């Protein structure tokens, strides 16, 4: 925590108090001055600028804010200090859902509100993160998807092959505000900070000139939402751990790995009871118990099937769609140029899916080369996709010479680090 806690907020003395658990009364009191501290607001501005993002309902872009940052931050600090700050409505837009034709809503707060939320997050995050369970990996410093996936891998290898594959239905949209605020009050007693959190939860949403106030859920697109979402499930994390079950959670996506079918049934019953008592819903058709030795389950984009680690179908479709967009047969760029454009897509995909079975990369390499041979075939005045003698005309080595990124070669280097 000392490596990531904001130094403008968290002094060494405060961190010692936090880590020792010797906070007076178990709750933090005077915090609002840390939120409106101009150095904290400046740090928050850097974070918001780094994430870029579109303008909110006030049409102010990140660059516009940066161009007048001294005046903007002075106004924000004064408004927070005098308790006159009020967040504006969130602009809602629909964006494509990765790997499907569906769309999902995205909330876009104003830049000013994003800066205040980032400053608030810098104050609250260490207070709650210190209470989070070991098996919670989502949106936490020093942890990520691969740590969660490696934990699943370890548990499967040690015989935890009966998997509770749970799905919380519309989790981020259904968190009860009153119960969430109870979780916040367990560690924070500063009334002005609590009111600030409540204001963000009750922030209006503007879509198609119609504005409404959500009655539940964390604000979509808000900087503070991931922390609040983790906080609400924190009691479930500790309940499952205290019962002796092995849970791996990344935000609202979690699995519980057990040694026997009976253990898995008990774990699912425990989760179902807690979920119902806390105003949430398990998806009836997506929540199930899986025998990982005979069947498959999905987690964080991977498909676990026996000893095989494969990408989900949706993940493969998303990659192929991205490659298709860069390899139209009528593409006019040179082959080295096309290969250069493909490289970040292929390299980024491999970085995430590097734990998959080698055949995945072998097959994908062949598919990408087929797309490129189809371009060359069209340029040679032939119809159809690359096949047959095209493999002799343009062998695999030819594409390597043109700079094509090879997934199979990348996996070989990853699997055999001493051969790099």
GROMACS .gro file of C-alpha atoms in nm:
model
  420
    1UNK     CA    1   0.000   0.000   0.000
    2UNK     CA    2   0.286   0.236   0.072
    3UNK     CA    3   0.384   0.211  -0.295
    4UNK     CA    4   0.052   0.337  -0.430
    5UNK     CA    5  -0.125   0.540  -0.159
    6UNK     CA    6  -0.138   0.906  -0.262
    7UNK     CA    7   0.141   1.086  -0.077
    8UNK     CA    8  -0.055   1.413  -0.072
    9UNK     CA    9  -0.324   1.238   0.133
   10UNK     CA   10  -0.160   0.952   0.320
   11UNK     CA   11   0.138   1.040   0.539
   12UNK     CA   12   0.359   0.769   0.685
   13UNK     CA   13   0.197   0.824   1.024
   14UNK     CA   14  -0.152   0.777   0.879
   15UNK     CA   15  -0.045   0.462   0.697
   16UNK     CA   16   0.101   0.314   1.016
   17UNK     CA   17  -0.230   0.384   1.191
   18UNK     CA   18  -0.424   0.230   0.903
   19UNK     CA   19  -0.211  -0.083   0.877
   20UNK     CA   20  -0.206  -0.139   1.253
   21UNK     CA   21  -0.584  -0.112   1.275
   22UNK     CA   22  -0.556   0.139   1.560
   23UNK     CA   23  -0.796   0.395   1.418
   24UNK     CA   24  -0.991   0.561   1.697
   25UNK     CA   25  -1.331   0.395   1.714
   26UNK     CA   26  -1.247   0.194   1.402
   27UNK     CA   27  -1.361   0.480   1.178
   28UNK     CA   28  -1.186   0.771   1.005
   29UNK     CA   29  -1.312   1.116   1.096
   30UNK     CA   30  -1.162   1.434   0.945
   31UNK     CA   31  -1.118   1.348   0.577
   32UNK     CA   32  -1.290   1.618   0.372
   33UNK     CA   33  -0.984   1.848   0.393
   34UNK     CA   34  -0.785   1.571   0.226
   35UNK     CA   35  -1.036   1.561  -0.059
   36UNK     CA   36  -1.027   1.934  -0.134
   37UNK     CA   37  -0.650   1.965  -0.086
   38UNK     CA   38  -0.528   2.125  -0.411
   39UNK     CA   39  -0.230   1.890  -0.441
   40UNK     CA   40  -0.468   1.594  -0.423
   41UNK     CA   41  -0.691   1.760  -0.683
   42UNK     CA   42  -0.388   1.815  -0.908
   43UNK     CA   43  -0.291   1.451  -0.874
   44UNK     CA   44  -0.652   1.355  -0.952
   45UNK     CA   45  -0.639   1.574  -1.264
   46UNK     CA   46  -0.334   1.383  -1.389
   47UNK     CA   47  -0.519   1.056  -1.345
   48UNK     CA   48  -0.825   1.182  -1.532
   49UNK     CA   49  -0.608   1.328  -1.810
   50UNK     CA   50  -0.426   0.996  -1.844
   51UNK     CA   51  -0.755   0.814  -1.894
   52UNK     CA   52  -0.869   1.076  -2.146
   53UNK     CA   53  -1.238   1.014  -2.208
   54UNK     CA   54  -1.513   1.217  -2.371
   55UNK     CA   55  -1.683   1.532  -2.251
   56UNK     CA   56  -1.986   1.515  -2.020
   57UNK     CA   57  -2.313   1.707  -2.029
   58UNK     CA   58  -2.129   2.042  -2.002
   59UNK     CA   59  -1.934   1.966  -2.324
   60UNK     CA   60  -1.604   2.046  -2.153
   61UNK     CA   61  -1.324   1.826  -2.284
   62UNK     CA   62  -1.026   1.707  -2.081
   63UNK     CA   63  -0.803   1.944  -2.277
   64UNK     CA   64  -1.034   2.238  -2.206
   65UNK     CA   65  -1.010   2.158  -1.836
   66UNK     CA   66  -0.631   2.128  -1.853
   67UNK     CA   67  -0.603   2.460  -2.035
   68UNK     CA   68  -0.769   2.630  -1.736
   69UNK     CA   69  -0.667   2.384  -1.466
   70UNK     CA   70  -0.542   2.643  -1.216
   71UNK     CA   71  -0.875   2.825  -1.212
   72UNK     CA   72  -1.078   2.502  -1.231
   73UNK     CA   73  -0.899   2.340  -0.937
   74UNK     CA   74  -0.923   2.655  -0.725
   75UNK     CA   75  -1.299   2.664  -0.788
   76UNK     CA   76  -1.340   2.293  -0.711
   77UNK     CA   77  -1.138   2.321  -0.391
   78UNK     CA   78  -1.341   2.622  -0.278
   79UNK     CA   79  -1.673   2.453  -0.359
   80UNK     CA   80  -1.575   2.138  -0.168
   81UNK     CA   81  -1.445   2.341   0.125
   82UNK     CA   82  -1.766   2.548   0.148
   83UNK     CA   83  -1.990   2.245   0.093
   84UNK     CA   84  -2.143   2.398  -0.221
   85UNK     CA   85  -2.010   2.145  -0.471
   86UNK     CA   86  -2.282   1.952  -0.657
   87UNK     CA   87  -2.211   1.695  -0.931
   88UNK     CA   88  -2.383   1.735  -1.267
   89UNK     CA   89  -2.581   1.466  -1.448
   90UNK     CA   90  -2.398   1.180  -1.618
   91UNK     CA   91  -2.427   1.165  -1.997
   92UNK     CA   92  -2.528   0.813  -2.103
   93UNK     CA   93  -2.433   0.669  -2.441
   94UNK     CA   94  -2.463   0.319  -2.584
   95UNK     CA   95  -2.145   0.147  -2.699
   96UNK     CA   96  -2.088  -0.191  -2.871
   97UNK     CA   97  -2.052  -0.486  -2.635
   98UNK     CA   98  -1.717  -0.660  -2.707
   99UNK     CA   99  -1.759  -0.983  -2.900
  100UNK     CA  100  -2.130  -0.940  -2.973
  101UNK     CA  101  -2.381  -0.726  -3.160
  102UNK     CA  102  -2.540  -0.608  -2.838
  103UNK     CA  103  -2.482  -0.267  -2.686
  104UNK     CA  104  -2.424  -0.163  -2.328
  105UNK     CA  105  -2.472   0.174  -2.157
  106UNK     CA  106  -2.172   0.387  -2.065
  107UNK     CA  107  -2.199   0.680  -1.829
  108UNK     CA  108  -1.978   0.983  -1.894
  109UNK     CA  109  -1.948   1.223  -1.598
  110UNK     CA  110  -1.818   1.575  -1.655
  111UNK     CA  111  -1.442   1.621  -1.631
  112UNK     CA  112  -1.488   1.826  -1.313
  113UNK     CA  113  -1.683   1.543  -1.150
  114UNK     CA  114  -1.426   1.287  -1.259
  115UNK     CA  115  -1.152   1.494  -1.094
  116UNK     CA  116  -1.346   1.517  -0.766
  117UNK     CA  117  -1.417   1.144  -0.774
  118UNK     CA  118  -1.048   1.068  -0.833
  119UNK     CA  119  -0.957   1.290  -0.536
  120UNK     CA  120  -1.222   1.116  -0.324
  121UNK     CA  121  -1.092   0.776  -0.434
  122UNK     CA  122  -0.738   0.870  -0.325
  123UNK     CA  123  -0.876   0.931   0.024
  124UNK     CA  124  -1.107   0.629   0.055
  125UNK     CA  125  -0.928   0.351  -0.134
  126UNK     CA  126  -0.659   0.268   0.126
  127UNK     CA  127  -0.919   0.270   0.407
  128UNK     CA  128  -1.120  -0.006   0.243
  129UNK     CA  129  -0.851  -0.193   0.052
  130UNK     CA  130  -0.683  -0.295   0.377
  131UNK     CA  131  -1.004  -0.482   0.468
  132UNK     CA  132  -1.041  -0.667   0.137
  133UNK     CA  133  -0.996  -1.044   0.118
  134UNK     CA  134  -0.689  -1.208  -0.032
  135UNK     CA  135  -0.893  -1.372  -0.309
  136UNK     CA  136  -1.034  -1.040  -0.439
  137UNK     CA  137  -0.835  -0.940  -0.747
  138UNK     CA  138  -1.042  -0.685  -0.942
  139UNK     CA  139  -0.951  -0.315  -0.954
  140UNK     CA  140  -0.682  -0.343  -0.689
  141UNK     CA  141  -0.323  -0.222  -0.701
  142UNK     CA  142  -0.067  -0.492  -0.772
  143UNK     CA  143  -0.336  -0.740  -0.871
  144UNK     CA  144  -0.499  -0.825  -1.199
  145UNK     CA  145  -0.669  -1.082  -1.416
  146UNK     CA  146  -0.360  -1.300  -1.450
  147UNK     CA  147  -0.319  -1.329  -1.074
  148UNK     CA  148  -0.679  -1.448  -1.051
  149UNK     CA  149  -0.632  -1.691  -1.341
  150UNK     CA  150  -0.313  -1.830  -1.189
  151UNK     CA  151  -0.498  -1.891  -0.861
  152UNK     CA  152  -0.771  -2.081  -1.047
  153UNK     CA  153  -0.502  -2.284  -1.223
  154UNK     CA  154  -0.336  -2.373  -0.891
  155UNK     CA  155  -0.662  -2.480  -0.732
  156UNK     CA  156  -0.756  -2.699  -1.029
  157UNK     CA  157  -0.417  -2.869  -1.015
  158UNK     CA  158  -0.464  -2.944  -0.645
  159UNK     CA  159  -0.792  -3.127  -0.701
  160UNK     CA  160  -1.047  -2.846  -0.662
  161UNK     CA  161  -1.230  -2.951  -0.978
  162UNK     CA  162  -1.593  -2.894  -0.875
  163UNK     CA  163  -1.657  -2.533  -0.963
  164UNK     CA  164  -1.938  -2.304  -0.855
  165UNK     CA  165  -1.964  -2.081  -1.162
  166UNK     CA  166  -2.170  -1.789  -1.030
  167UNK     CA  167  -2.317  -1.498  -1.221
  168UNK     CA  168  -2.462  -1.191  -1.048
  169UNK     CA  169  -2.740  -1.051  -1.263
  170UNK     CA  170  -2.682  -0.681  -1.349
  171UNK     CA  171  -2.466  -0.643  -1.039
  172UNK     CA  172  -2.341  -0.287  -1.092
  173UNK     CA  173  -2.697  -0.166  -1.160
  174UNK     CA  174  -2.864  -0.334  -0.862
  175UNK     CA  175  -2.647  -0.261  -0.557
  176UNK     CA  176  -2.883  -0.117  -0.292
  177UNK     CA  177  -2.772   0.237  -0.204
  178UNK     CA  178  -2.874   0.223   0.162
  179UNK     CA  179  -2.686  -0.100   0.231
  180UNK     CA  180  -2.383   0.021   0.036
  181UNK     CA  181  -2.372   0.338   0.249
  182UNK     CA  182  -2.384   0.119   0.560
  183UNK     CA  183  -2.063  -0.048   0.439
  184UNK     CA  184  -1.902   0.294   0.387
  185UNK     CA  185  -2.008   0.416   0.733
  186UNK     CA  186  -1.843   0.115   0.896
  187UNK     CA  187  -1.504   0.275   0.826
  188UNK     CA  188  -1.579   0.644   0.763
  189UNK     CA  189  -1.759   0.888   0.993
  190UNK     CA  190  -1.683   1.222   0.820
  191UNK     CA  191  -2.037   1.340   0.738
  192UNK     CA  192  -1.926   1.558   0.447
  193UNK     CA  193  -1.737   1.274   0.281
  194UNK     CA  194  -2.035   1.045   0.332
  195UNK     CA  195  -2.261   1.307   0.176
  196UNK     CA  196  -2.022   1.334  -0.121
  197UNK     CA  197  -2.042   0.958  -0.179
  198UNK     CA  198  -2.422   0.974  -0.157
  199UNK     CA  199  -2.434   1.258  -0.409
  200UNK     CA  200  -2.242   1.049  -0.660
  201UNK     CA  201  -2.470   0.750  -0.602
  202UNK     CA  202  -2.772   0.972  -0.664
  203UNK     CA  203  -2.621   1.152  -0.961
  204UNK     CA  204  -2.873   1.212  -1.238
  205UNK     CA  205  -2.842   1.032  -1.572
  206UNK     CA  206  -2.913   1.216  -1.897
  207UNK     CA  207  -2.999   1.017  -2.211
  208UNK     CA  208  -3.193   1.140  -2.516
  209UNK     CA  209  -3.280   1.464  -2.334
  210UNK     CA  210  -3.447   1.264  -2.056
  211UNK     CA  211  -3.299   1.279  -1.705
  212UNK     CA  212  -3.364   1.043  -1.415
  213UNK     CA  213  -3.202   0.944  -1.085
  214UNK     CA  214  -3.105   0.577  -1.039
  215UNK     CA  215  -3.256   0.416  -0.731
  216UNK     CA  216  -2.985   0.149  -0.709
  217UNK     CA  217  -2.641   0.064  -0.846
  218UNK     CA  218  -2.307   0.237  -0.865
  219UNK     CA  219  -2.275   0.519  -1.121
  220UNK     CA  220  -2.158   0.376  -1.453
  221UNK     CA  221  -1.834   0.527  -1.577
  222UNK     CA  222  -1.760   0.679  -1.236
  223UNK     CA  223  -1.402   0.667  -1.109
  224UNK     CA  224  -1.522   0.556  -0.767
  225UNK     CA  225  -1.757   0.277  -0.883
  226UNK     CA  226  -1.505  -0.012  -0.884
  227UNK     CA  227  -1.410   0.055  -0.521
  228UNK     CA  228  -1.775   0.070  -0.411
  229UNK     CA  229  -1.856  -0.249  -0.605
  230UNK     CA  230  -1.568  -0.431  -0.434
  231UNK     CA  231  -1.676  -0.294  -0.097
  232UNK     CA  232  -2.029  -0.427  -0.127
  233UNK     CA  233  -1.912  -0.785  -0.197
  234UNK     CA  234  -1.641  -0.776   0.070
  235UNK     CA  235  -1.859  -0.940   0.341
  236UNK     CA  236  -1.936  -1.225   0.099
  237UNK     CA  237  -1.563  -1.274   0.039
  238UNK     CA  238  -1.494  -1.313   0.410
  239UNK     CA  239  -1.802  -1.530   0.467
  240UNK     CA  240  -1.694  -1.777   0.198
  241UNK     CA  241  -1.336  -1.783   0.326
  242UNK     CA  242  -1.452  -1.840   0.687
  243UNK     CA  243  -1.658  -2.138   0.566
  244UNK     CA  244  -1.340  -2.293   0.426
  245UNK     CA  245  -1.420  -2.257   0.054
  246UNK     CA  246  -1.172  -2.143  -0.211
  247UNK     CA  247  -1.312  -1.841  -0.393
  248UNK     CA  248  -1.151  -1.637  -0.671
  249UNK     CA  249  -1.322  -1.306  -0.747
  250UNK     CA  250  -1.257  -1.035  -1.001
  251UNK     CA  251  -1.518  -0.759  -0.951
  252UNK     CA  252  -1.858  -0.927  -1.001
  253UNK     CA  253  -1.711  -1.230  -1.177
  254UNK     CA  254  -1.623  -1.511  -0.936
  255UNK     CA  255  -1.584  -1.886  -0.906
  256UNK     CA  256  -1.561  -2.113  -0.600
  257UNK     CA  257  -1.348  -2.424  -0.646
  258UNK     CA  258  -1.422  -2.730  -0.432
  259UNK     CA  259  -1.291  -3.084  -0.396
  260UNK     CA  260  -1.627  -3.262  -0.393
  261UNK     CA  261  -1.976  -3.212  -0.540
  262UNK     CA  262  -2.119  -3.186  -0.188
  263UNK     CA  263  -1.879  -2.902  -0.100
  264UNK     CA  264  -1.979  -2.722  -0.419
  265UNK     CA  265  -2.349  -2.753  -0.335
  266UNK     CA  266  -2.287  -2.617   0.015
  267UNK     CA  267  -2.087  -2.326  -0.126
  268UNK     CA  268  -2.356  -2.240  -0.379
  269UNK     CA  269  -2.623  -2.252  -0.109
  270UNK     CA  270  -2.416  -2.018   0.111
  271UNK     CA  271  -2.370  -1.771  -0.175
  272UNK     CA  272  -2.736  -1.786  -0.282
  273UNK     CA  273  -2.853  -1.710   0.072
  274UNK     CA  274  -2.617  -1.414   0.113
  275UNK     CA  275  -2.702  -1.274  -0.230
  276UNK     CA  276  -3.075  -1.286  -0.161
  277UNK     CA  277  -3.035  -1.128   0.183
  278UNK     CA  278  -2.831  -0.843   0.035
  279UNK     CA  279  -3.066  -0.736  -0.241
  280UNK     CA  280  -2.883  -0.900  -0.532
  281UNK     CA  281  -2.980  -1.177  -0.777
  282UNK     CA  282  -2.797  -1.481  -0.909
  283UNK     CA  283  -2.862  -1.538  -1.279
  284UNK     CA  284  -3.071  -1.860  -1.281
  285UNK     CA  285  -2.941  -2.000  -1.611
  286UNK     CA  286  -2.579  -1.885  -1.585
  287UNK     CA  287  -2.511  -1.996  -1.227
  288UNK     CA  288  -2.420  -2.365  -1.207
  289UNK     CA  289  -2.187  -2.628  -1.064
  290UNK     CA  290  -1.935  -2.763  -1.314
  291UNK     CA  291  -1.719  -3.074  -1.299
  292UNK     CA  292  -1.407  -2.920  -1.455
  293UNK     CA  293  -1.269  -3.266  -1.530
  294UNK     CA  294  -1.557  -3.346  -1.765
  295UNK     CA  295  -1.704  -3.011  -1.864
  296UNK     CA  296  -1.588  -2.653  -1.917
  297UNK     CA  297  -1.640  -2.321  -1.744
  298UNK     CA  298  -1.552  -1.965  -1.842
  299UNK     CA  299  -1.368  -1.712  -1.629
  300UNK     CA  300  -1.219  -1.377  -1.728
  301UNK     CA  301  -1.223  -1.448  -2.099
  302UNK     CA  302  -1.070  -1.797  -2.068
  303UNK     CA  303  -1.242  -2.131  -2.111
  304UNK     CA  304  -1.117  -2.401  -1.872
  305UNK     CA  305  -1.175  -2.749  -2.015
  306UNK     CA  306  -0.995  -3.036  -1.842
  307UNK     CA  307  -0.627  -2.952  -1.873
  308UNK     CA  308  -0.686  -2.723  -2.169
  309UNK     CA  309  -0.687  -2.345  -2.135
  310UNK     CA  310  -0.865  -2.186  -2.430
  311UNK     CA  311  -1.004  -1.842  -2.513
  312UNK     CA  312  -1.380  -1.802  -2.494
  313UNK     CA  313  -1.561  -1.803  -2.827
  314UNK     CA  314  -1.649  -1.438  -2.773
  315UNK     CA  315  -1.281  -1.351  -2.720
  316UNK     CA  316  -1.186  -1.527  -3.044
  317UNK     CA  317  -1.461  -1.352  -3.238
  318UNK     CA  318  -1.350  -1.014  -3.109
  319UNK     CA  319  -0.991  -1.078  -3.220
  320UNK     CA  320  -1.093  -1.204  -3.563
  321UNK     CA  321  -1.324  -0.908  -3.617
  322UNK     CA  322  -1.035  -0.673  -3.538
  323UNK     CA  323  -0.806  -0.858  -3.781
  324UNK     CA  324  -1.068  -0.867  -4.056
  325UNK     CA  325  -1.101  -0.489  -4.033
  326UNK     CA  326  -0.727  -0.456  -4.105
  327UNK     CA  327  -0.699  -0.724  -4.379
  328UNK     CA  328  -0.962  -0.646  -4.643
  329UNK     CA  329  -0.867  -0.810  -4.971
  330UNK     CA  330  -0.874  -0.475  -5.147
  331UNK     CA  331  -0.632  -0.326  -4.893
  332UNK     CA  332  -0.396  -0.093  -5.075
  333UNK     CA  333  -0.110  -0.075  -4.824
  334UNK     CA  334   0.213  -0.269  -4.861
  335UNK     CA  335   0.234  -0.603  -4.684
  336UNK     CA  336   0.497  -0.481  -4.432
  337UNK     CA  337   0.265  -0.190  -4.353
  338UNK     CA  338  -0.033  -0.424  -4.298
  339UNK     CA  339   0.181  -0.649  -4.077
  340UNK     CA  340   0.289  -0.347  -3.874
  341UNK     CA  341  -0.078  -0.251  -3.820
  342UNK     CA  342  -0.162  -0.605  -3.712
  343UNK     CA  343   0.121  -0.626  -3.461
  344UNK     CA  344  -0.032  -0.429  -3.170
  345UNK     CA  345  -0.361  -0.620  -3.205
  346UNK     CA  346  -0.192  -0.961  -3.208
  347UNK     CA  347   0.063  -0.872  -2.942
  348UNK     CA  348  -0.200  -0.728  -2.708
  349UNK     CA  349  -0.421  -1.034  -2.749
  350UNK     CA  350  -0.130  -1.268  -2.681
  351UNK     CA  351  -0.028  -1.076  -2.369
  352UNK     CA  352  -0.366  -1.154  -2.215
  353UNK     CA  353  -0.420  -1.506  -2.354
  354UNK     CA  354  -0.061  -1.629  -2.327
  355UNK     CA  355  -0.165  -1.912  -2.092
  356UNK     CA  356  -0.375  -2.083  -2.362
  357UNK     CA  357  -0.280  -2.416  -2.518
  358UNK     CA  358  -0.025  -2.383  -2.799
  359UNK     CA  359  -0.268  -2.514  -3.063
  360UNK     CA  360  -0.474  -2.196  -3.023
  361UNK     CA  361  -0.181  -1.985  -3.143
  362UNK     CA  362  -0.088  -2.230  -3.419
  363UNK     CA  363  -0.440  -2.219  -3.561
  364UNK     CA  364  -0.470  -1.842  -3.535
  365UNK     CA  365  -0.136  -1.787  -3.708
  366UNK     CA  366  -0.260  -2.001  -3.997
  367UNK     CA  367  -0.584  -1.804  -4.016
  368UNK     CA  368  -0.403  -1.468  -4.021
  369UNK     CA  369  -0.168  -1.586  -4.296
  370UNK     CA  370  -0.473  -1.705  -4.494
  371UNK     CA  371  -0.612  -1.351  -4.474
  372UNK     CA  372  -0.284  -1.208  -4.598
  373UNK     CA  373  -0.251  -1.467  -4.878
  374UNK     CA  374  -0.601  -1.368  -4.989
  375UNK     CA  375  -0.483  -1.007  -5.027
  376UNK     CA  376  -0.180  -1.120  -5.228
  377UNK     CA  377  -0.395  -1.355  -5.435
  378UNK     CA  378  -0.630  -1.070  -5.532
  379UNK     CA  379  -0.333  -0.852  -5.626
  380UNK     CA  380  -0.218  -1.134  -5.851
  381UNK     CA  381  -0.555  -1.129  -6.029
  382UNK     CA  382  -0.691  -1.446  -5.869
  383UNK     CA  383  -1.022  -1.496  -5.692
  384UNK     CA  384  -1.101  -1.654  -5.358
  385UNK     CA  385  -0.904  -1.684  -5.041
  386UNK     CA  386  -0.546  -1.796  -5.001
  387UNK     CA  387  -0.515  -2.174  -5.032
  388UNK     CA  388  -0.346  -2.462  -5.214
  389UNK     CA  389  -0.040  -2.350  -5.409
  390UNK     CA  390  -0.053  -2.011  -5.239
  391UNK     CA  391   0.127  -2.177  -4.949
  392UNK     CA  392   0.419  -2.244  -5.182
  393UNK     CA  393   0.407  -1.904  -5.349
  394UNK     CA  394   0.406  -1.726  -5.014
  395UNK     CA  395   0.539  -1.966  -4.748
  396UNK     CA  396   0.523  -1.895  -4.376
  397UNK     CA  397   0.881  -1.768  -4.380
  398UNK     CA  398   0.780  -1.500  -4.631
  399UNK     CA  399   0.537  -1.342  -4.383
  400UNK     CA  400   0.797  -1.356  -4.107
  401UNK     CA  401   1.029  -1.158  -4.338
  402UNK     CA  402   0.752  -0.900  -4.384
  403UNK     CA  403   0.733  -0.849  -4.009
  404UNK     CA  404   0.419  -1.048  -3.922
  405UNK     CA  405   0.388  -1.109  -3.548
  406UNK     CA  406   0.372  -1.484  -3.479
  407UNK     CA  407   0.154  -1.592  -3.188
  408UNK     CA  408   0.306  -1.940  -3.193
  409UNK     CA  409   0.661  -1.803  -3.172
  410UNK     CA  410   0.558  -1.567  -2.892
  411UNK     CA  411   0.412  -1.859  -2.698
  412UNK     CA  412   0.727  -2.064  -2.750
  413UNK     CA  413   0.933  -1.779  -2.602
  414UNK     CA  414   0.688  -1.748  -2.311
  415UNK     CA  415   0.683  -2.123  -2.241
  416UNK     CA  416   1.062  -2.154  -2.267
  417UNK     CA  417   1.203  -1.832  -2.120
  418UNK     CA  418   1.563  -1.964  -2.132
  419UNK     CA  419   1.539  -1.985  -2.511
  420UNK     CA  420   1.453  -1.617  -2.550
   0.00000   0.00000   0.00000
